[in-house]
Short mmCIF file of C-alpha atoms and ligand atoms in Angstrom, two decimals:
data_model
loop_
_atom_site.label_atom_id
_atom_site.label_comp_id
_atom_site.label_asym_id
_atom_site.label_seq_id
_atom_site.Cartn_x
_atom_site.Cartn_y
_atom_site.Cartn_z
CA MET A 284 -2.70 -30.33 -23.62
CA LYS A 285 -6.37 -31.27 -24.10
CA GLU A 286 -7.33 -35.27 -24.37
CA TYR A 287 -9.63 -36.82 -26.00
CA ALA A 288 -11.22 -40.14 -26.23
CA THR A 289 -11.71 -42.20 -29.33
CA LEU A 290 -15.31 -43.92 -30.01
CA THR A 291 -15.90 -46.35 -33.31
CA ILE A 292 -19.04 -47.64 -34.22
CA ASP A 293 -20.49 -48.52 -37.60
CA GLY A 294 -16.76 -48.43 -38.97
CA LYS A 295 -16.96 -44.53 -38.19
CA GLU A 296 -14.72 -43.19 -35.90
CA LEU A 297 -15.78 -39.87 -32.75
CA LYS A 298 -13.53 -37.97 -30.84
CA LEU A 299 -14.93 -36.98 -27.60
CA PRO A 300 -13.26 -34.17 -25.22
CA VAL A 301 -12.18 -35.58 -22.01
CA ILE A 302 -13.36 -33.15 -19.07
CA ILE A 303 -10.96 -33.11 -16.43
CA GLY A 304 -11.80 -32.35 -12.34
CA THR A 305 -9.71 -30.34 -9.72
CA GLU A 306 -9.44 -33.67 -8.55
CA GLY A 307 -8.37 -35.72 -12.10
CA GLU A 308 -11.93 -36.86 -12.03
CA LYS A 309 -11.99 -37.63 -15.99
CA ALA A 310 -15.35 -37.57 -17.91
CA ILE A 311 -16.18 -38.16 -21.51
CA ASP A 312 -17.79 -35.29 -22.92
CA ILE A 313 -20.81 -37.08 -25.04
CA ARG A 314 -23.28 -34.09 -25.76
CA SER A 315 -22.29 -34.80 -29.65
CA LEU A 316 -22.97 -38.30 -29.42
CA ARG A 317 -26.68 -38.88 -30.66
CA GLN A 318 -26.12 -35.99 -33.22
CA GLU A 319 -22.83 -37.56 -34.40
CA THR A 320 -23.57 -41.20 -34.65
CA GLY A 321 -27.31 -41.89 -34.01
CA CYS A 322 -26.68 -43.68 -31.04
CA ILE A 323 -27.26 -43.05 -27.16
CA THR A 324 -26.07 -44.54 -23.98
CA TYR A 325 -27.92 -46.58 -21.67
CA ASP A 326 -27.15 -46.65 -18.17
CA PRO A 327 -29.80 -47.42 -15.88
CA GLY A 328 -29.95 -45.24 -12.37
CA PHE A 329 -27.28 -43.43 -14.28
CA ALA A 330 -24.42 -44.96 -12.10
CA ASN A 331 -21.38 -43.87 -14.72
CA THR A 332 -23.51 -40.37 -16.00
CA GLY A 333 -22.22 -37.23 -14.96
CA SER A 334 -25.52 -35.02 -15.25
CA CYS A 335 -23.36 -31.38 -14.35
CA LYS A 336 -20.37 -30.03 -13.33
CA SER A 337 -20.64 -28.54 -9.70
CA LYS A 338 -18.11 -27.05 -7.45
CA ILE A 339 -20.25 -27.62 -4.37
CA THR A 340 -19.25 -31.34 -2.76
CA PHE A 341 -15.94 -33.98 -3.59
CA MET A 342 -17.29 -37.16 -2.66
CA ASN A 343 -14.06 -40.36 -3.19
CA GLY A 344 -15.95 -43.66 -3.10
CA GLU A 345 -12.65 -45.76 -3.29
CA LYS A 346 -11.27 -44.21 -0.39
CA GLY A 347 -14.26 -42.64 1.94
CA ILE A 348 -13.63 -38.68 1.17
CA LEU A 349 -15.77 -36.64 1.88
CA ARG A 350 -15.21 -32.68 1.46
CA HIS A 351 -18.21 -29.56 0.94
CA ARG A 352 -16.42 -26.79 -0.27
CA GLY A 353 -12.23 -28.54 0.17
CA ILE A 354 -13.40 -29.09 3.55
CA PRO A 355 -13.05 -32.53 5.16
CA ILE A 356 -16.49 -33.70 6.51
CA GLU A 357 -14.38 -34.81 9.30
CA GLN A 358 -13.31 -30.69 10.37
CA LEU A 359 -16.77 -29.87 9.56
CA ALA A 360 -18.33 -32.38 11.82
CA GLU A 361 -15.44 -31.59 15.02
CA LYS A 362 -15.24 -28.09 15.14
CA SER A 363 -18.64 -26.64 12.75
CA SER A 364 -22.28 -25.38 13.23
CA PHE A 365 -24.81 -26.52 11.38
CA VAL A 366 -25.83 -22.63 10.72
CA GLU A 367 -22.48 -22.34 9.23
CA THR A 368 -21.31 -25.72 7.59
CA SER A 369 -24.82 -24.20 5.59
CA TYR A 370 -23.33 -20.56 5.20
CA LEU A 371 -20.29 -22.92 3.67
CA ILE A 372 -22.28 -24.76 1.57
CA MET A 373 -24.27 -22.46 0.02
CA HIS A 374 -22.11 -19.58 -0.43
CA GLY A 375 -18.98 -21.20 -1.22
CA HIS A 376 -16.53 -20.26 1.61
CA LEU A 377 -17.17 -20.20 5.66
CA PRO A 378 -18.60 -17.39 7.27
CA THR A 379 -16.94 -14.36 9.19
CA ARG A 380 -18.41 -13.48 12.37
CA LYS A 381 -20.10 -10.55 10.81
CA GLU A 382 -21.80 -13.00 7.99
CA LEU A 383 -22.78 -15.78 10.96
CA THR A 384 -24.47 -13.15 12.83
CA ARG A 385 -26.62 -11.86 10.43
CA THR A 386 -27.41 -15.61 8.98
CA SER A 387 -28.41 -16.10 12.60
CA ILE A 388 -30.77 -13.02 12.53
CA MET A 389 -32.16 -14.16 9.30
CA LEU A 390 -32.97 -17.62 10.43
CA ASN A 391 -34.81 -16.03 13.48
CA ASP A 392 -36.87 -13.43 11.50
CA GLN A 393 -38.08 -15.99 9.60
CA SER A 394 -38.89 -18.96 12.08
CA MET A 395 -42.41 -17.91 12.56
CA VAL A 396 -44.48 -19.92 10.92
CA HIS A 397 -47.73 -19.06 8.94
CA GLU A 398 -50.58 -19.55 11.23
CA ASP A 399 -53.09 -20.67 8.40
CA MET A 400 -50.38 -23.57 7.98
CA GLN A 401 -51.34 -25.06 11.13
CA PHE A 402 -54.64 -26.40 9.13
CA PHE A 403 -52.48 -29.16 7.04
CA PHE A 404 -51.38 -29.97 10.01
CA GLN A 405 -54.81 -30.81 11.94
CA ASN A 406 -56.67 -31.91 8.34
CA TYR A 407 -53.94 -34.62 7.99
CA PRO A 408 -55.27 -38.26 8.35
CA ARG A 409 -53.62 -38.87 11.74
CA LEU A 410 -50.96 -41.94 10.78
CA SER A 411 -50.15 -40.06 7.68
CA HIS A 412 -46.95 -40.20 7.71
CA PRO A 413 -43.97 -37.06 8.28
CA MET A 414 -42.40 -36.87 5.14
CA GLY A 415 -45.66 -36.58 3.03
CA ILE A 416 -46.65 -33.85 4.98
CA LEU A 417 -43.50 -31.58 5.18
CA SER A 418 -43.70 -32.73 1.31
CA ALA A 419 -46.90 -31.07 0.88
CA MET A 420 -46.22 -28.20 3.80
CA VAL A 421 -43.05 -26.91 1.58
CA ASN A 422 -44.89 -27.03 -1.91
CA ALA A 423 -47.35 -25.07 -0.24
CA LEU A 424 -45.28 -21.98 1.22
CA ARG A 425 -44.92 -21.18 -2.80
CA SER A 426 -48.51 -19.82 -2.12
CA PHE A 427 -48.01 -18.15 1.25
CA TYR A 428 -44.44 -16.57 -0.53
CA PRO A 429 -45.01 -16.36 -4.54
CA GLU A 430 -42.89 -13.98 -5.23
CA ILE A 431 -40.10 -14.40 -7.86
CA ILE A 432 -36.87 -14.32 -7.39
CA THR A 433 -34.97 -12.84 -9.76
CA THR A 434 -31.50 -10.86 -7.17
CA GLN A 435 -28.82 -13.29 -5.18
CA GLU A 436 -30.90 -11.53 -2.62
CA GLU A 437 -34.06 -12.59 -3.17
CA PHE A 438 -32.79 -16.05 -3.66
CA GLU A 439 -30.44 -15.68 0.14
CA LYS A 440 -34.17 -15.10 1.77
CA VAL A 441 -36.08 -18.09 -0.02
CA PHE A 442 -32.76 -20.32 1.73
CA ILE A 443 -32.80 -18.64 5.28
CA ARG A 444 -36.61 -19.32 4.94
CA LEU A 445 -36.74 -22.52 3.64
CA LEU A 446 -34.13 -23.64 6.41
CA SER A 447 -35.67 -22.16 8.80
CA LYS A 448 -39.30 -22.57 8.55
CA VAL A 449 -38.69 -26.57 7.49
CA ARG A 450 -37.40 -26.71 11.79
CA THR A 451 -40.77 -24.82 12.24
CA MET A 452 -42.92 -27.30 10.63
CA ALA A 453 -40.86 -30.42 11.38
CA ALA A 454 -41.43 -29.54 14.82
CA MET A 455 -44.58 -28.30 15.12
CA SER A 456 -46.03 -31.06 13.10
CA TYR A 457 -44.64 -33.67 15.69
CA LYS A 458 -46.23 -31.53 18.78
CA ILE A 459 -49.55 -31.37 17.05
CA SER A 460 -49.94 -34.74 15.70
CA ARG A 461 -49.23 -35.42 19.66
CA GLY A 462 -52.56 -33.06 20.59
CA HIS A 463 -49.72 -31.53 22.09
CA LYS A 464 -49.35 -27.28 22.34
CA VAL A 465 -47.35 -26.13 19.60
CA ILE A 466 -44.14 -24.99 21.37
CA TYR A 467 -42.35 -21.09 19.14
CA PRO A 468 -39.19 -20.63 18.48
CA ARG A 469 -37.25 -18.39 20.33
CA THR A 470 -34.80 -15.40 19.27
CA ASP A 471 -32.07 -16.71 21.96
CA TYR A 472 -31.78 -20.36 21.26
CA THR A 473 -29.43 -21.43 18.56
CA TYR A 474 -30.72 -23.44 15.41
CA CYS A 475 -29.93 -26.75 17.15
CA ALA A 476 -31.19 -25.94 21.08
CA ASN A 477 -34.12 -24.45 18.57
CA PHE A 478 -35.20 -27.25 17.22
CA LEU A 479 -34.93 -29.31 20.35
CA ASN A 480 -36.95 -27.34 22.35
CA MET A 481 -39.79 -26.58 20.39
CA MET A 482 -40.14 -31.18 19.90
CA PHE A 483 -39.44 -31.53 23.84
CA ASP A 484 -40.71 -28.38 25.60
CA SER A 485 -43.97 -28.47 27.29
CA PRO A 486 -46.42 -25.95 29.59
CA VAL A 487 -46.17 -28.75 31.70
CA ASN A 488 -42.63 -30.16 31.63
CA PRO A 489 -39.75 -27.77 30.79
CA TYR A 490 -37.55 -29.45 28.22
CA ARG A 491 -33.44 -28.70 30.02
CA LEU A 492 -31.04 -28.23 27.08
CA ASP A 493 -28.03 -30.31 27.08
CA ARG A 494 -24.88 -29.48 25.45
CA ASP A 495 -23.64 -32.73 24.59
CA VAL A 496 -27.04 -33.26 22.40
CA VAL A 497 -27.63 -30.21 20.91
CA LYS A 498 -23.59 -30.75 19.36
CA ALA A 499 -24.93 -34.12 18.79
CA LEU A 500 -27.50 -32.58 16.39
CA ASN A 501 -25.27 -30.53 15.09
CA THR A 502 -23.41 -32.81 14.37
CA PHE A 503 -25.78 -35.05 12.74
CA TRP A 504 -26.90 -32.04 10.61
CA ILE A 505 -23.34 -31.37 9.45
CA LEU A 506 -23.49 -35.16 8.16
CA HIS A 507 -26.38 -35.05 6.19
CA ALA A 508 -26.08 -31.53 4.22
CA ASP A 509 -25.24 -32.55 1.11
CA HIS A 510 -24.15 -35.69 -0.76
CA GLU A 511 -23.79 -34.10 -4.45
CA GLN A 512 -25.06 -35.82 -6.92
CA ASN A 513 -28.05 -38.20 -5.17
CA CYS A 514 -31.40 -39.20 -5.44
CA SER A 515 -33.10 -36.42 -4.18
CA THR A 516 -30.81 -33.77 -5.20
CA SER A 517 -30.97 -35.22 -8.85
CA ALA A 518 -34.82 -35.33 -8.06
CA VAL A 519 -34.59 -31.13 -7.15
CA LYS A 520 -32.45 -30.54 -10.16
CA THR A 521 -34.92 -32.17 -12.33
CA VAL A 522 -38.10 -30.54 -11.48
CA GLY A 523 -35.77 -27.41 -11.18
CA SER A 524 -35.04 -28.10 -14.61
CA SER A 525 -38.29 -26.89 -15.98
CA GLN A 526 -38.10 -24.17 -14.18
CA ALA A 527 -40.74 -24.74 -11.36
CA ASN A 528 -40.32 -22.83 -8.29
CA VAL A 529 -37.57 -23.91 -5.91
CA TYR A 530 -40.35 -24.99 -3.37
CA ALA A 531 -41.84 -27.19 -5.11
CA SER A 532 -38.20 -28.56 -6.25
CA ILE A 533 -37.80 -28.75 -2.96
CA SER A 534 -41.04 -30.74 -2.43
CA ALA A 535 -39.64 -32.64 -4.70
CA GLY A 536 -36.64 -33.39 -2.58
CA ILE A 537 -38.35 -34.46 0.25
CA THR A 538 -40.21 -37.41 -1.32
CA ALA A 539 -37.35 -38.73 -3.95
CA LEU A 540 -35.69 -39.07 -0.08
CA TRP A 541 -38.66 -41.00 1.69
CA GLY A 542 -38.14 -44.28 0.36
CA PRO A 543 -36.62 -46.61 2.47
CA LEU A 544 -33.11 -46.85 -0.45
CA HIS A 545 -32.70 -43.47 0.81
CA GLY A 546 -33.18 -41.25 3.57
CA GLY A 547 -35.77 -43.58 5.14
CA ALA A 548 -33.06 -46.16 5.38
CA ASN A 549 -32.72 -44.90 9.25
CA GLN A 550 -36.31 -45.36 9.96
CA ALA A 551 -36.00 -48.44 8.11
CA VAL A 552 -32.56 -49.61 10.06
CA ILE A 553 -34.32 -49.42 13.68
CA GLU A 554 -37.29 -51.15 12.87
CA MET A 555 -34.89 -53.98 11.23
CA LEU A 556 -32.79 -53.92 14.63
CA THR A 557 -36.20 -53.59 16.92
CA ALA A 558 -37.79 -56.78 15.10
CA ILE A 559 -33.96 -58.71 15.29
CA HIS A 560 -34.28 -57.08 19.15
CA LYS A 561 -37.65 -58.22 19.91
CA LYS A 562 -37.57 -61.69 17.82
CA GLY A 563 -34.22 -62.47 19.03
CA VAL A 564 -33.21 -63.86 15.65
CA GLY A 565 -29.72 -64.52 15.20
CA ILE A 566 -27.45 -62.46 13.60
CA SER A 567 -25.85 -64.75 11.80
CA GLU A 568 -29.27 -65.69 10.54
CA VAL A 569 -30.03 -61.98 9.65
CA VAL A 570 -26.97 -61.81 7.38
CA GLU A 571 -27.46 -65.41 5.62
CA LYS A 572 -31.28 -64.09 4.27
CA ALA A 573 -29.93 -60.47 3.66
CA LYS A 574 -26.98 -62.72 0.94
CA ASN A 575 -30.03 -64.98 -0.19
CA ARG A 576 -30.88 -63.49 -4.12
CA ARG A 577 -34.85 -65.14 -3.70
CA SER A 578 -34.91 -63.11 -0.54
CA SER A 579 -36.21 -59.06 -1.02
CA PHE A 580 -34.27 -58.78 2.04
CA ARG A 581 -30.96 -56.24 2.34
CA LEU A 582 -28.87 -55.18 5.18
CA MET A 583 -30.55 -52.11 5.90
CA GLY A 584 -27.52 -49.16 6.49
CA PHE A 585 -24.96 -51.07 4.07
CA GLY A 586 -23.89 -50.51 1.56
CA HIS A 587 -24.29 -47.06 -1.44
CA ARG A 588 -23.47 -46.32 -4.78
CA VAL A 589 -20.39 -44.40 -4.59
CA TYR A 590 -18.60 -45.73 -1.44
CA LYS A 591 -16.78 -49.01 -2.02
CA THR A 592 -15.55 -48.75 1.53
CA TYR A 593 -16.62 -47.41 5.34
CA ASP A 594 -18.74 -44.09 4.72
CA PRO A 595 -16.63 -41.61 6.54
CA ARG A 596 -20.27 -40.08 7.88
CA ALA A 597 -20.45 -43.79 9.80
CA LYS A 598 -17.95 -43.65 11.64
CA ILE A 599 -18.81 -40.02 12.80
CA MET A 600 -22.33 -41.26 13.86
CA LYS A 601 -20.98 -44.48 15.48
CA LYS A 602 -18.54 -42.00 17.72
CA VAL A 603 -20.98 -39.60 18.48
CA CYS A 604 -23.46 -42.49 19.53
CA ASP A 605 -20.79 -44.21 21.71
CA LYS A 606 -20.64 -40.18 23.58
CA VAL A 607 -23.99 -39.46 24.05
CA LEU A 608 -25.29 -42.76 24.72
CA PRO A 609 -23.67 -42.88 28.05
CA LYS A 610 -23.63 -39.01 28.31
CA LEU A 611 -27.80 -39.57 28.62
CA LYS A 612 -27.50 -42.66 30.97
CA ILE A 613 -29.03 -44.87 27.90
CA ASN A 614 -28.22 -48.28 27.03
CA ASP A 615 -29.64 -49.30 23.53
CA PRO A 616 -29.83 -52.80 23.52
CA LEU A 617 -30.23 -52.00 18.98
CA LEU A 618 -26.35 -50.37 19.31
CA GLU A 619 -25.04 -53.49 20.49
CA ILE A 620 -27.00 -55.49 17.65
CA ALA A 621 -25.84 -53.13 15.24
CA LYS A 622 -22.30 -53.08 16.28
CA GLN A 623 -22.41 -57.23 16.35
CA LEU A 624 -24.35 -56.94 12.24
CA GLU A 625 -21.75 -54.94 11.27
CA GLU A 626 -18.28 -57.00 12.52
CA VAL A 627 -20.21 -60.71 11.03
CA ALA A 628 -20.73 -58.37 8.17
CA LEU A 629 -17.82 -56.68 7.96
CA SER A 630 -16.15 -59.97 7.87
CA ASP A 631 -18.45 -62.40 5.40
CA GLN A 632 -17.39 -62.71 2.39
CA TYR A 633 -20.32 -61.48 0.78
CA PHE A 634 -20.22 -57.99 1.56
CA VAL A 635 -16.58 -57.86 1.48
CA ASP A 636 -16.69 -59.46 -2.27
CA LYS A 637 -19.53 -56.24 -2.63
CA ASN A 638 -17.88 -53.27 -0.80
CA LEU A 639 -20.31 -53.48 1.23
CA TYR A 640 -20.05 -50.87 4.41
CA PRO A 641 -22.16 -49.38 7.28
CA ASN A 642 -23.09 -46.37 5.68
CA VAL A 643 -25.03 -43.18 7.98
CA ASP A 644 -28.03 -44.56 8.50
CA PHE A 645 -27.04 -47.37 10.02
CA TYR A 646 -26.12 -45.51 13.91
CA SER A 647 -27.62 -42.57 12.68
CA GLY A 648 -31.41 -43.89 14.19
CA ILE A 649 -29.36 -45.09 17.26
CA LEU A 650 -28.38 -41.27 17.85
CA LEU A 651 -32.06 -39.83 16.86
CA ARG A 652 -33.58 -42.55 19.68
CA ALA A 653 -31.30 -41.53 22.14
CA MET A 654 -32.69 -37.86 21.73
CA GLY A 655 -36.08 -38.77 21.62
CA ILE A 656 -37.77 -38.60 17.93
CA PRO A 657 -39.51 -40.47 17.01
CA THR A 658 -39.09 -43.24 14.40
CA ASN A 659 -41.50 -42.13 11.41
CA MET A 660 -39.41 -38.87 12.22
CA PHE A 661 -35.97 -39.76 11.33
CA PRO A 662 -36.56 -39.49 7.34
CA VAL A 663 -37.77 -35.88 8.40
CA MET A 664 -34.53 -34.83 10.12
CA PHE A 665 -32.23 -35.94 7.15
CA ALA A 666 -34.27 -33.80 5.34
CA ILE A 667 -33.87 -30.32 7.23
CA GLY A 668 -29.92 -31.85 6.94
CA ARG A 669 -29.77 -32.23 3.49
CA LEU A 670 -31.55 -28.71 3.03
CA PRO A 671 -28.56 -26.73 3.15
CA GLY A 672 -27.04 -29.18 -0.30
CA TRP A 673 -30.40 -29.37 -2.33
CA ILE A 674 -30.82 -25.35 -2.11
CA ALA A 675 -27.17 -24.98 -3.17
CA GLN A 676 -27.42 -27.83 -5.99
CA TRP A 677 -31.06 -26.19 -7.65
CA LYS A 678 -29.31 -22.90 -7.41
CA GLU A 679 -25.99 -23.80 -9.08
CA ASN A 680 -28.17 -25.64 -11.68
CA MET A 681 -30.29 -22.37 -12.06
CA ASP A 682 -27.03 -20.51 -12.86
CA ASP A 683 -25.18 -23.26 -14.63
CA LYS A 684 -25.54 -21.99 -19.05
CA GLU A 685 -25.01 -25.77 -19.82
CA GLN A 686 -27.63 -26.75 -18.26
CA LYS A 687 -31.36 -28.03 -20.26
CA ILE A 688 -34.19 -28.89 -19.18
CA THR A 689 -33.65 -32.73 -17.37
CA ARG A 690 -35.45 -35.07 -20.49
CA PRO A 691 -33.17 -38.76 -20.71
CA ARG A 692 -33.79 -40.78 -23.85
CA GLN A 693 -34.68 -44.11 -23.71
CA ILE A 694 -34.16 -47.55 -25.99
CA TYR A 695 -37.52 -48.77 -26.97
CA THR A 696 -38.06 -52.62 -26.24
CA GLY A 697 -42.28 -52.95 -27.16
CA LEU A 698 -44.06 -53.86 -30.14
CA ASN A 699 -43.45 -52.89 -33.69
CA LYS A 700 -45.62 -50.20 -35.81
CA SER A 701 -49.41 -52.24 -35.68
CA PRO A 702 -52.56 -51.78 -36.58
CA TYR A 703 -55.19 -50.96 -34.30
CA ILE A 704 -58.27 -53.43 -34.23
CA PRO A 705 -61.50 -52.04 -33.64
CA ILE A 706 -63.10 -53.94 -30.25
CA SER A 707 -65.33 -55.86 -32.45
CA LYS A 708 -62.98 -57.32 -34.08
CA ARG A 709 -60.71 -58.12 -31.42
CA ASP A 710 -63.15 -60.93 -29.64
CA SER A 711 -64.85 -63.21 -32.70
CA ASP A 712 -68.02 -63.72 -30.39
CA SER A 713 -68.99 -60.53 -29.65
CA GLU A 714 -70.91 -58.63 -31.95
CA ASP A 715 -72.15 -55.26 -30.51
CA ASP A 716 -69.77 -52.58 -30.40
CA SER A 717 -72.29 -51.16 -27.45
CA ASP A 718 -69.27 -50.34 -24.96
CA TYR A 719 -69.35 -46.78 -27.28
N1 CMC B 912 -27.87 -55.60 1.76
C1 CMC B 912 -27.60 -56.67 0.93
N2 CMC B 912 -27.16 -56.60 -0.61
C2 CMC B 912 -26.62 -56.06 -0.92
C3 CMC B 912 -26.80 -54.52 -0.06
C4 CMC B 912 -27.50 -54.99 1.63
N3 CMC B 912 -28.28 -53.83 2.31
N4 CMC B 912 -26.70 -53.65 -0.59
C5 CMC B 912 -26.49 -53.76 -2.18
N5 CMC B 912 -26.70 -55.05 -2.41
C6 CMC B 912 -25.89 -56.17 -3.22
C7 CMC B 912 -27.64 -56.21 -4.06
O1 CMC B 912 -27.77 -56.68 -3.71
C8 CMC B 912 -26.37 -56.58 -5.61
O2 CMC B 912 -26.21 -58.18 -5.72
P1 CMC B 912 -26.28 -58.48 -6.99
O3 CMC B 912 -24.78 -57.47 -7.58
O4 CMC B 912 -25.70 -59.99 -6.61
O5 CMC B 912 -27.21 -58.28 -7.60
C9 CMC B 912 -25.10 -55.71 -5.70
O6 CMC B 912 -24.83 -55.87 -3.47
C10 CMC B 912 -25.42 -54.01 -5.49
O7 CMC B 912 -26.53 -53.76 -5.20
P2 CMC B 912 -26.98 -52.40 -6.17
O8 CMC B 912 -28.30 -52.50 -5.48
O9 CMC B 912 -26.87 -52.44 -7.71
O10 CMC B 912 -26.63 -51.39 -5.65
P3 CMC B 912 -26.66 -49.92 -6.15
O11 CMC B 912 -25.49 -49.39 -5.87
O12 CMC B 912 -28.20 -49.51 -7.08
O13 CMC B 912 -27.48 -49.32 -4.54
C11 CMC B 912 -27.74 -48.65 -2.01
C12 CMC B 912 -27.11 -48.84 -3.36
C13 CMC B 912 -27.86 -48.04 -1.41
C14 CMC B 912 -29.54 -48.40 -2.88
C15 CMC B 912 -28.40 -49.95 -1.39
O14 CMC B 912 -26.67 -50.46 -1.62
C16 CMC B 912 -29.08 -50.56 -0.29
O15 CMC B 912 -30.25 -50.98 -0.73
N6 CMC B 912 -28.64 -50.57 0.81
C17 CMC B 912 -30.08 -50.15 1.81
C18 CMC B 912 -30.69 -49.13 1.71
C19 CMC B 912 -29.85 -47.87 2.75
O16 CMC B 912 -29.13 -48.33 3.89
N7 CMC B 912 -30.19 -47.13 1.84
C20 CMC B 912 -28.65 -45.90 2.36
C21 CMC B 912 -27.94 -45.16 1.52
S1 CMC B 912 -27.62 -44.23 2.36
C22 CMC B 912 -28.18 -42.53 2.75
C23 CMC B 912 -27.85 -42.01 1.15
O17 CMC B 912 -27.50 -41.23 1.29
O18 CMC B 912 -29.11 -42.29 0.35
#
């Protein structure tokens, strides 16, 4: 039986349909609200607003659940590869062996980057942040691949192209930023092994792939693969809703991800932990500062809009750190500081009352550091991982007949109608209009 919510305003009663998702989540369908009552809703940050119906990812923030296409993140992180998880997110089902092989072949075919793109890197100022460069490069892909996507097959090609080339571009940008020779992708390496090799191999010092590091990178990217309607995914969909091309939309996602409250948090966490380590600041002093409302400082890597318990991705990331660092014989003092910080914060009433727990970014930077990834590339690592989610969500939005161009309303709080006053009358001392 259909459920309704009743809203009464100005003595008028409105029956609003209730939509129920497959996991029992309820939403009030307010699409008729403005037309029927003249009212809009007020929800800064859209914390209570559902912008779409989606079959891709399910999250329950109270219980710490994350599933892609129904499969728990814990199982994917343990058993899957990033390429397989990307396929799952994009296509809605796990690939058969044949489908996975075909995907790997296509990824290899698309792995090279047009040589002209090297000019972008070479002409960027040396101190540019890699996220700014990546966003511009992805936008530029449209000029290299201008075809309009009309069929499922063409879309599949674009998905593979982005997944493969963005990885190559990221490694290439790192090599060029260091003034080193660019290492080309190899067809005999898997997706993650290829990235590590392009980053760290060199003619004078060949890179030795470590099975556990490759596995850890797979896990890192699986943990970032999608996270339903987050800030960057919403940016991708907002740009896509104007029918801008997929490259422009993904480029917007990269820009949105860059911020320290979102994907830039992994870099911010390491900068925070490094500062604590170098200055020898006490853990409780840091926690006190994060609680102080007069200070703008926040405990980076803590808190989440949706999770009101421990982020399931952070749990896995912490375990991976505990496995990989000893394997690489790395004794990173930042891991110890992070654990101490977590312990103090989790027993502090402020953090308990506000349900602030470590999020995925709290431990991810420590893992990336151990792999040798430079700190300013951490958000780029997040961006590569989030590609399958962005592209799948962009496509789902395009195919959804209920979607429209994104265009929120506002409550105007400015001046009421006011007359234009000529400049000569605005200032009683001024007598000429010579500015004109
Ligand atoms: N340290 C100290 N206080 C915090 C923190 C924090 N990390 N996060 C939230 N709070 C406080 C905040 O001051 C506010 O207090 P009050 O109610 O007294 O004003 C309350 O908790 C609620 O915070 P909010 O900013 O209203 O919550 P939000 O849902 O808008 O923001 C967040 C979520 C992730 C932006 C925020 O928790 C934050 O800034 N965290 C640090 C940055 C970070 O780690 N970002 C990565 C998020 S996970 C990766 C991703 O998917 O993007």
